Amino acid sequence: MEPTTVATTITPELLPIIGAGFSIILSIIGTSYATATSAKGVKNSKPGYELKSMIGLVFSGMLAIYGLIIAVFLANKANYCNSLVSGMGGLVGGLSCGVACMFAGYAVGKVNEDGLCESSNFKTVILCNVYAEALGLYGLIVALILSSM
């Protein structure tokens, strides 16, 4: 099959739907890793610090919400997508949000893996979680910019 026939058989409406799928799947992979390792950190935390150790679970759940927001946005975009460039913007936007949320989930999981939320380093753990979560937020912003083209 020649490349020109493949490019003409891809409809622009399909590309944002594929991007929405990538956004959901990859962000859920990151969220599940972060949730599993943060739960392990809660289990390994010292008595009395279990509630502070659960902050990683909150941060990991937000990553799934980022992927869901982009997926809903891209699914609605598929209704009025009329050019291949607009469709590719949706595909790349979904990929960017999904990949950013996946790596943000890896970072959140690694920060909370050992359950080190004692009072001496709680501020450091919160700051590391915020910076790790910012990766997913940047992916959300990039995805919104790319998919609005």
Coordinates of N, CA and C in Angstrom, one line a residue:
M1 N 0.8 -1.2 0.0 CA 0.0 0.0 0.0 C 0.9 1.2 0.0
E2 N 0.6 2.2 -0.8 CA 1.4 3.4 -0.9 C 1.1 4.4 0.2
P3 N 2.0 5.2 0.6 CA 1.7 6.2 1.7 C 0.6 7.1 1.3
T4 N 0.4 7.5 0.1 CA -0.6 8.4 -0.3 C -2.0 7.8 -0.1
T5 N -2.2 6.5 -0.3 CA -3.5 5.9 -0.1 C -3.8 5.8 1.4
V6 N -2.7 5.5 2.2 CA -3.0 5.4 3.7 C -3.4 6.8 4.2
A7 N -2.7 7.9 3.7 CA -3.1 9.2 4.2 C -4.5 9.6 3.8
T8 N -5.0 9.1 2.7 CA -6.3 9.5 2.2 C -7.4 8.7 2.9
T9 N -7.0 7.5 3.4 CA -8.1 6.7 4.0 C -8.3 7.1 5.5
I10 N -7.3 7.8 6.1 CA -7.5 8.2 7.5 C -8.4 9.5 7.5
T11 N -9.5 9.4 8.2 CA -10.4 10.5 8.3 C -10.0 11.4 9.4
P12 N -10.2 12.7 9.3 CA -9.8 13.6 10.3 C -10.6 13.4 11.6
E13 N -11.8 12.9 11.5 CA -12.7 12.7 12.7 C -12.1 11.6 13.6
L14 N -11.4 10.7 13.0 CA -10.9 9.6 13.8 C -9.7 9.9 14.7
L15 N -8.9 10.9 14.2 CA -7.6 11.2 14.9 C -7.8 11.7 16.3
P16 N -8.8 12.7 16.6 CA -9.0 13.1 18.0 C -9.5 12.0 18.9
I17 N -10.3 11.1 18.3 CA -10.8 9.9 19.1 C -9.6 9.0 19.5
I18 N -8.6 8.8 18.6 CA -7.5 8.0 19.0 C -6.6 8.8 20.0
G19 N -6.5 10.1 19.9 CA -5.8 10.9 20.9 C -6.5 10.8 22.2
A20 N -7.8 10.8 22.2 CA -8.6 10.7 23.5 C -8.3 9.3 24.2
G21 N -8.2 8.3 23.3 CA -7.9 7.0 23.9 C -6.5 6.9 24.5
F22 N -5.5 7.5 23.8 CA -4.2 7.6 24.3 C -4.1 8.4 25.6
S23 N -4.9 9.5 25.7 CA -4.9 10.3 26.8 C -5.4 9.6 28.1
I24 N -6.5 8.8 27.9 CA -7.1 8.1 29.0 C -6.2 6.9 29.4
I25 N -5.7 6.2 28.4 CA -4.9 4.9 28.7 C -3.6 5.3 29.4
L26 N -2.9 6.2 28.8 CA -1.6 6.5 29.4 C -1.7 7.2 30.8
S27 N -2.7 8.1 30.9 CA -2.8 8.7 32.2 C -3.3 7.7 33.3
I28 N -4.0 6.8 32.9 CA -4.5 5.7 33.9 C -3.3 4.8 34.3
I29 N -2.4 4.6 33.3 CA -1.2 3.8 33.6 C -0.4 4.5 34.7
G30 N -0.2 5.8 34.5 CA 0.6 6.6 35.5 C -0.1 6.7 36.8
T31 N -1.4 6.9 36.8 CA -2.2 6.9 38.0 C -2.2 5.6 38.8
S32 N -2.3 4.5 38.1 CA -2.3 3.2 38.8 C -0.9 3.0 39.4
Y33 N 0.2 3.3 38.7 CA 1.5 3.1 39.3 C 1.6 4.0 40.6
A34 N 1.2 5.3 40.4 CA 1.4 6.2 41.6 C 0.5 5.7 42.7
T35 N -0.7 5.3 42.5 CA -1.6 4.8 43.5 C -1.0 3.5 44.2
A36 N -0.5 2.6 43.4 CA 0.0 1.4 44.0 C 1.3 1.7 44.9
T37 N 2.2 2.5 44.4 CA 3.4 2.7 45.2 C 3.1 3.6 46.3
S38 N 2.2 4.6 46.2 CA 1.8 5.4 47.3 C 1.1 4.6 48.4
A39 N 0.3 3.7 48.0 CA -0.4 2.8 49.0 C 0.7 1.9 49.7
K40 N 1.7 1.5 49.0 CA 2.8 0.8 49.7 C 3.5 1.7 50.7
G41 N 3.6 3.0 50.3 CA 4.2 3.9 51.2 C 3.4 4.2 52.5
V42 N 2.1 4.2 52.3 CA 1.2 4.3 53.5 C 1.3 3.1 54.4
K43 N 1.4 1.9 53.8 CA 1.6 0.7 54.6 C 2.9 0.7 55.3
N44 N 4.0 1.3 54.7 CA 5.3 1.3 55.4 C 5.5 2.5 56.3
S45 N 4.6 3.4 56.4 CA 4.8 4.6 57.2 C 4.7 4.2 58.7
K46 N 5.3 5.1 59.5 CA 5.3 4.9 60.9 C 4.0 5.2 61.5
P47 N 3.6 4.6 62.6 CA 2.3 4.8 63.2 C 2.2 6.3 63.6
G48 N 1.0 6.8 63.2 CA 0.7 8.2 63.5 C 0.9 9.1 62.3
Y49 N 1.6 8.6 61.2 CA 1.8 9.3 60.0 C 1.1 8.8 58.8
E50 N 0.1 7.9 59.0 CA -0.6 7.3 57.9 C -1.4 8.3 57.1
L51 N -2.0 9.3 57.8 CA -2.8 10.3 57.1 C -2.0 11.2 56.3
K52 N -0.8 11.6 56.8 CA 0.1 12.4 56.0 C 0.6 11.7 54.8
S53 N 0.8 10.4 55.0 CA 1.4 9.6 53.9 C 0.3 9.4 52.7
M54 N -0.9 9.6 53.0 CA -2.0 9.5 52.0 C -2.0 10.6 51.0
I55 N -1.2 11.6 51.1 CA -1.2 12.8 50.2 C -0.9 12.3 48.8
G56 N 0.0 11.3 48.7 CA 0.3 10.8 47.3 C -0.9 10.2 46.6
L57 N -1.8 9.6 47.3 CA -3.0 9.1 46.7 C -3.9 10.2 46.1
V58 N -3.9 11.3 46.8 CA -4.7 12.5 46.3 C -4.0 13.0 45.0
F59 N -2.7 13.1 45.0 CA -2.0 13.6 43.8 C -2.1 12.7 42.7
S60 N -2.1 11.4 42.9 CA -2.2 10.4 41.8 C -3.6 10.4 41.2
G61 N -4.6 10.7 42.0 CA -6.0 10.7 41.4 C -6.2 11.9 40.5
M62 N -5.5 13.0 40.8 CA -5.6 14.2 39.9 C -5.1 13.9 38.5
L63 N -4.1 13.0 38.4 CA -3.6 12.8 37.0 C -4.6 12.1 36.1
A64 N -5.4 11.2 36.7 CA -6.5 10.6 35.9 C -7.5 11.6 35.5
I65 N -7.8 12.6 36.3 CA -8.7 13.7 36.0 C -8.2 14.5 34.8
Y66 N -6.9 14.8 34.8 CA -6.3 15.5 33.6 C -6.5 14.7 32.3
G67 N -6.3 13.4 32.3 CA -6.5 12.6 31.1 C -8.0 12.6 30.7
L68 N -8.9 12.6 31.7 CA -10.3 12.5 31.4 C -10.8 13.9 30.8
I69 N -10.2 15.0 31.3 CA -10.6 16.3 30.8 C -10.2 16.4 29.3
I70 N -9.0 16.0 29.0 CA -8.6 16.0 27.6 C -9.4 15.1 26.7
A71 N -9.7 13.9 27.2 CA -10.4 12.9 26.4 C -11.8 13.4 26.1
V72 N -12.5 14.1 27.0 CA -13.8 14.6 26.8 C -13.7 15.8 25.8
F73 N -12.7 16.6 25.9 CA -12.5 17.7 25.0 C -12.2 17.2 23.6
L74 N -11.4 16.2 23.5 CA -11.1 15.6 22.1 C -12.3 14.9 21.5
A75 N -13.1 14.2 22.3 CA -14.2 13.5 21.8 C -15.3 14.5 21.3
N76 N -15.4 15.7 21.9 CA -16.3 16.7 21.4 C -15.7 17.4 20.1
K77 N -14.4 17.4 20.1 CA -13.7 18.0 18.9 C -13.9 17.2 17.6
A78 N -14.1 15.9 17.8 CA -14.2 15.0 16.7 C -15.4 15.3 15.9
N79 N -16.4 15.9 16.5 CA -17.7 16.2 15.7 C -17.5 17.3 14.7
Y80 N -16.6 18.2 14.9 CA -16.4 19.4 14.0 C -15.0 19.4 13.4
C81 N -14.3 18.3 13.4 CA -12.9 18.3 12.9 C -13.0 18.1 11.4
N82 N -12.5 19.0 10.6 CA -12.7 19.0 9.1 C -11.4 18.9 8.3
S83 N -10.3 19.0 9.0 CA -9.0 18.9 8.2 C -8.1 18.0 8.9
L84 N -7.1 17.5 8.1 CA -6.2 16.5 8.7 C -5.3 17.2 9.7
V85 N -5.0 18.5 9.5 CA -4.1 19.2 10.5 C -4.8 19.3 11.8
S86 N -6.1 19.6 11.8 CA -6.9 19.7 13.0 C -7.0 18.4 13.7
G87 N -7.1 17.3 12.9 CA -7.2 16.0 13.5 C -5.9 15.6 14.1
M88 N -4.8 15.9 13.5 CA -3.4 15.6 14.0 C -3.2 16.4 15.3
G89 N -3.7 17.6 15.4 CA -3.6 18.4 16.6 C -4.2 17.7 17.8
G90 N -5.4 17.1 17.5 CA -6.1 16.3 18.5 C -5.3 15.0 18.9
L91 N -4.8 14.4 17.9 CA -4.0 13.1 18.2 C -2.8 13.5 19.1
V92 N -2.0 14.5 18.6 CA -0.8 14.8 19.4 C -1.1 15.4 20.7
G93 N -2.2 16.2 20.8 CA -2.6 16.7 22.1 C -3.0 15.6 23.1
G94 N -3.7 14.6 22.7 CA -4.0 13.4 23.5 C -2.7 12.7 23.9
L95 N -1.8 12.5 23.0 CA -0.6 11.8 23.3 C 0.3 12.6 24.3
S96 N 0.3 13.9 24.1 CA 1.1 14.8 25.0 C 0.6 14.7 26.5
C97 N -0.7 14.8 26.6 CA -1.3 14.8 28.0 C -1.1 13.4 28.6
G98 N -1.3 12.3 27.8 CA -1.2 11.0 28.3 C 0.3 10.7 28.7
V99 N 1.2 11.0 27.9 CA 2.6 10.8 28.2 C 3.1 11.6 29.4
A100 N 2.7 12.9 29.5 CA 3.0 13.7 30.6 C 2.4 13.2 31.9
C101 N 1.2 12.7 31.9 CA 0.5 12.2 33.1 C 1.1 10.8 33.5
M102 N 1.6 10.1 32.5 CA 2.2 8.8 32.8 C 3.5 9.0 33.6
F103 N 4.4 9.9 33.1 CA 5.6 10.2 33.8 C 5.4 10.9 35.1
A104 N 4.4 11.8 35.1 CA 4.1 12.4 36.4 C 3.7 11.4 37.5
G105 N 2.9 10.4 37.0 CA 2.5 9.3 37.9 C 3.7 8.5 38.4
Y106 N 4.7 8.3 37.5 CA 5.9 7.6 37.9 C 6.6 8.4 39.0
A107 N 6.7 9.8 38.8 CA 7.4 10.6 39.7 C 6.7 10.7 41.1
V108 N 5.4 10.8 41.0 CA 4.6 10.8 42.3 C 4.8 9.5 43.0
G109 N 4.8 8.4 42.3 CA 5.0 7.1 43.0 C 6.3 7.0 43.6
K110 N 7.4 7.4 42.9 CA 8.7 7.3 43.5 C 8.9 8.2 44.7
V111 N 8.2 9.4 44.7 CA 8.3 10.3 45.9 C 7.7 9.6 47.1
N112 N 6.6 9.0 46.9 CA 5.8 8.5 48.0 C 6.0 7.0 48.3
E113 N 7.0 6.4 47.7 CA 7.2 4.9 47.7 C 7.6 4.5 49.1
D114 N 8.4 5.2 49.9 CA 8.9 4.7 51.1 C 8.1 5.2 52.3
G115 N 7.1 6.0 52.1 CA 6.3 6.5 53.2 C 7.0 7.4 54.2
L116 N 7.8 8.3 53.7 CA 8.7 9.2 54.5 C 8.0 10.5 54.8
C117 N 6.8 10.5 55.4 CA 6.1 11.7 55.7 C 6.1 12.0 57.2
E118 N 7.3 11.9 57.8 CA 7.5 12.3 59.2 C 7.4 13.8 59.2
S119 N 7.3 14.4 60.4 CA 7.2 15.8 60.5 C 8.5 16.5 60.1
S120 N 9.6 15.9 60.1 CA 10.9 16.5 59.7 C 11.0 16.8 58.2
N121 N 10.4 15.9 57.4 CA 10.5 16.1 55.9 C 9.2 16.2 55.2
F122 N 8.1 16.5 55.9 CA 6.8 16.5 55.3 C 6.7 17.6 54.3
K123 N 7.3 18.8 54.5 CA 7.3 19.9 53.6 C 8.1 19.5 52.3
T124 N 9.1 18.8 52.4 CA 9.9 18.3 51.3 C 9.1 17.4 50.4
V125 N 8.4 16.5 51.0 CA 7.6 15.5 50.3 C 6.4 16.2 49.6
I126 N 5.8 17.2 50.2 CA 4.7 17.9 49.6 C 5.3 18.7 48.4
L127 N 6.4 19.3 48.6 CA 7.0 20.1 47.5 C 7.4 19.2 46.3
C128 N 7.9 18.0 46.6 CA 8.2 17.1 45.5 C 7.0 16.6 44.8
N129 N 5.9 16.4 45.5 CA 4.6 16.0 44.9 C 4.1 17.1 44.1
V130 N 4.2 18.3 44.5 CA 3.7 19.4 43.7 C 4.4 19.6 42.4
Y131 N 5.7 19.4 42.4 CA 6.5 19.5 41.2 C 6.3 18.3 40.3
A132 N 6.1 17.2 40.9 CA 5.8 16.0 40.0 C 4.4 16.1 39.4
E133 N 3.5 16.7 40.1 CA 2.1 16.9 39.6 C 2.1 18.0 38.5
A134 N 3.0 18.9 38.6 CA 3.1 20.0 37.6 C 3.4 19.4 36.2
L135 N 4.1 18.3 36.2 CA 4.4 17.7 34.9 C 3.1 17.3 34.2
G136 N 2.2 16.7 34.9 CA 0.9 16.4 34.3 C 0.0 17.6 34.0
L137 N 0.1 18.7 34.8 CA -0.6 19.9 34.5 C 0.0 20.6 33.2
Y138 N 1.3 20.5 33.1 CA 1.9 21.1 31.8 C 1.5 20.3 30.6
G139 N 1.4 19.0 30.8 CA 0.9 18.2 29.7 C -0.6 18.5 29.3
L140 N -1.4 18.8 30.3 CA -2.8 19.2 30.1 C -2.8 20.5 29.3
I141 N -2.0 21.5 29.7 CA -2.0 22.8 29.0 C -1.5 22.6 27.6
V142 N -0.4 21.9 27.4 CA 0.1 21.7 26.0 C -1.0 21.0 25.2
A143 N -1.7 20.0 25.7 CA -2.8 19.3 25.0 C -3.9 20.2 24.6
L144 N -4.2 21.1 25.5 CA -5.3 22.1 25.2 C -4.9 23.0 24.1
I145 N -3.6 23.5 24.1 CA -3.1 24.3 23.0 C -3.0 23.6 21.7
L146 N -2.5 22.4 21.7 CA -2.4 21.6 20.5 C -3.8 21.3 19.9
S147 N -4.7 20.9 20.7 CA -6.0 20.4 20.2 C -6.9 21.6 19.8
S148 N -6.5 22.8 20.2 CA -7.4 23.9 19.7 C -7.0 24.4 18.4
M149 N -6.0 23.8 17.7 CA -5.6 24.2 16.4 C -6.5 23.8 15.3

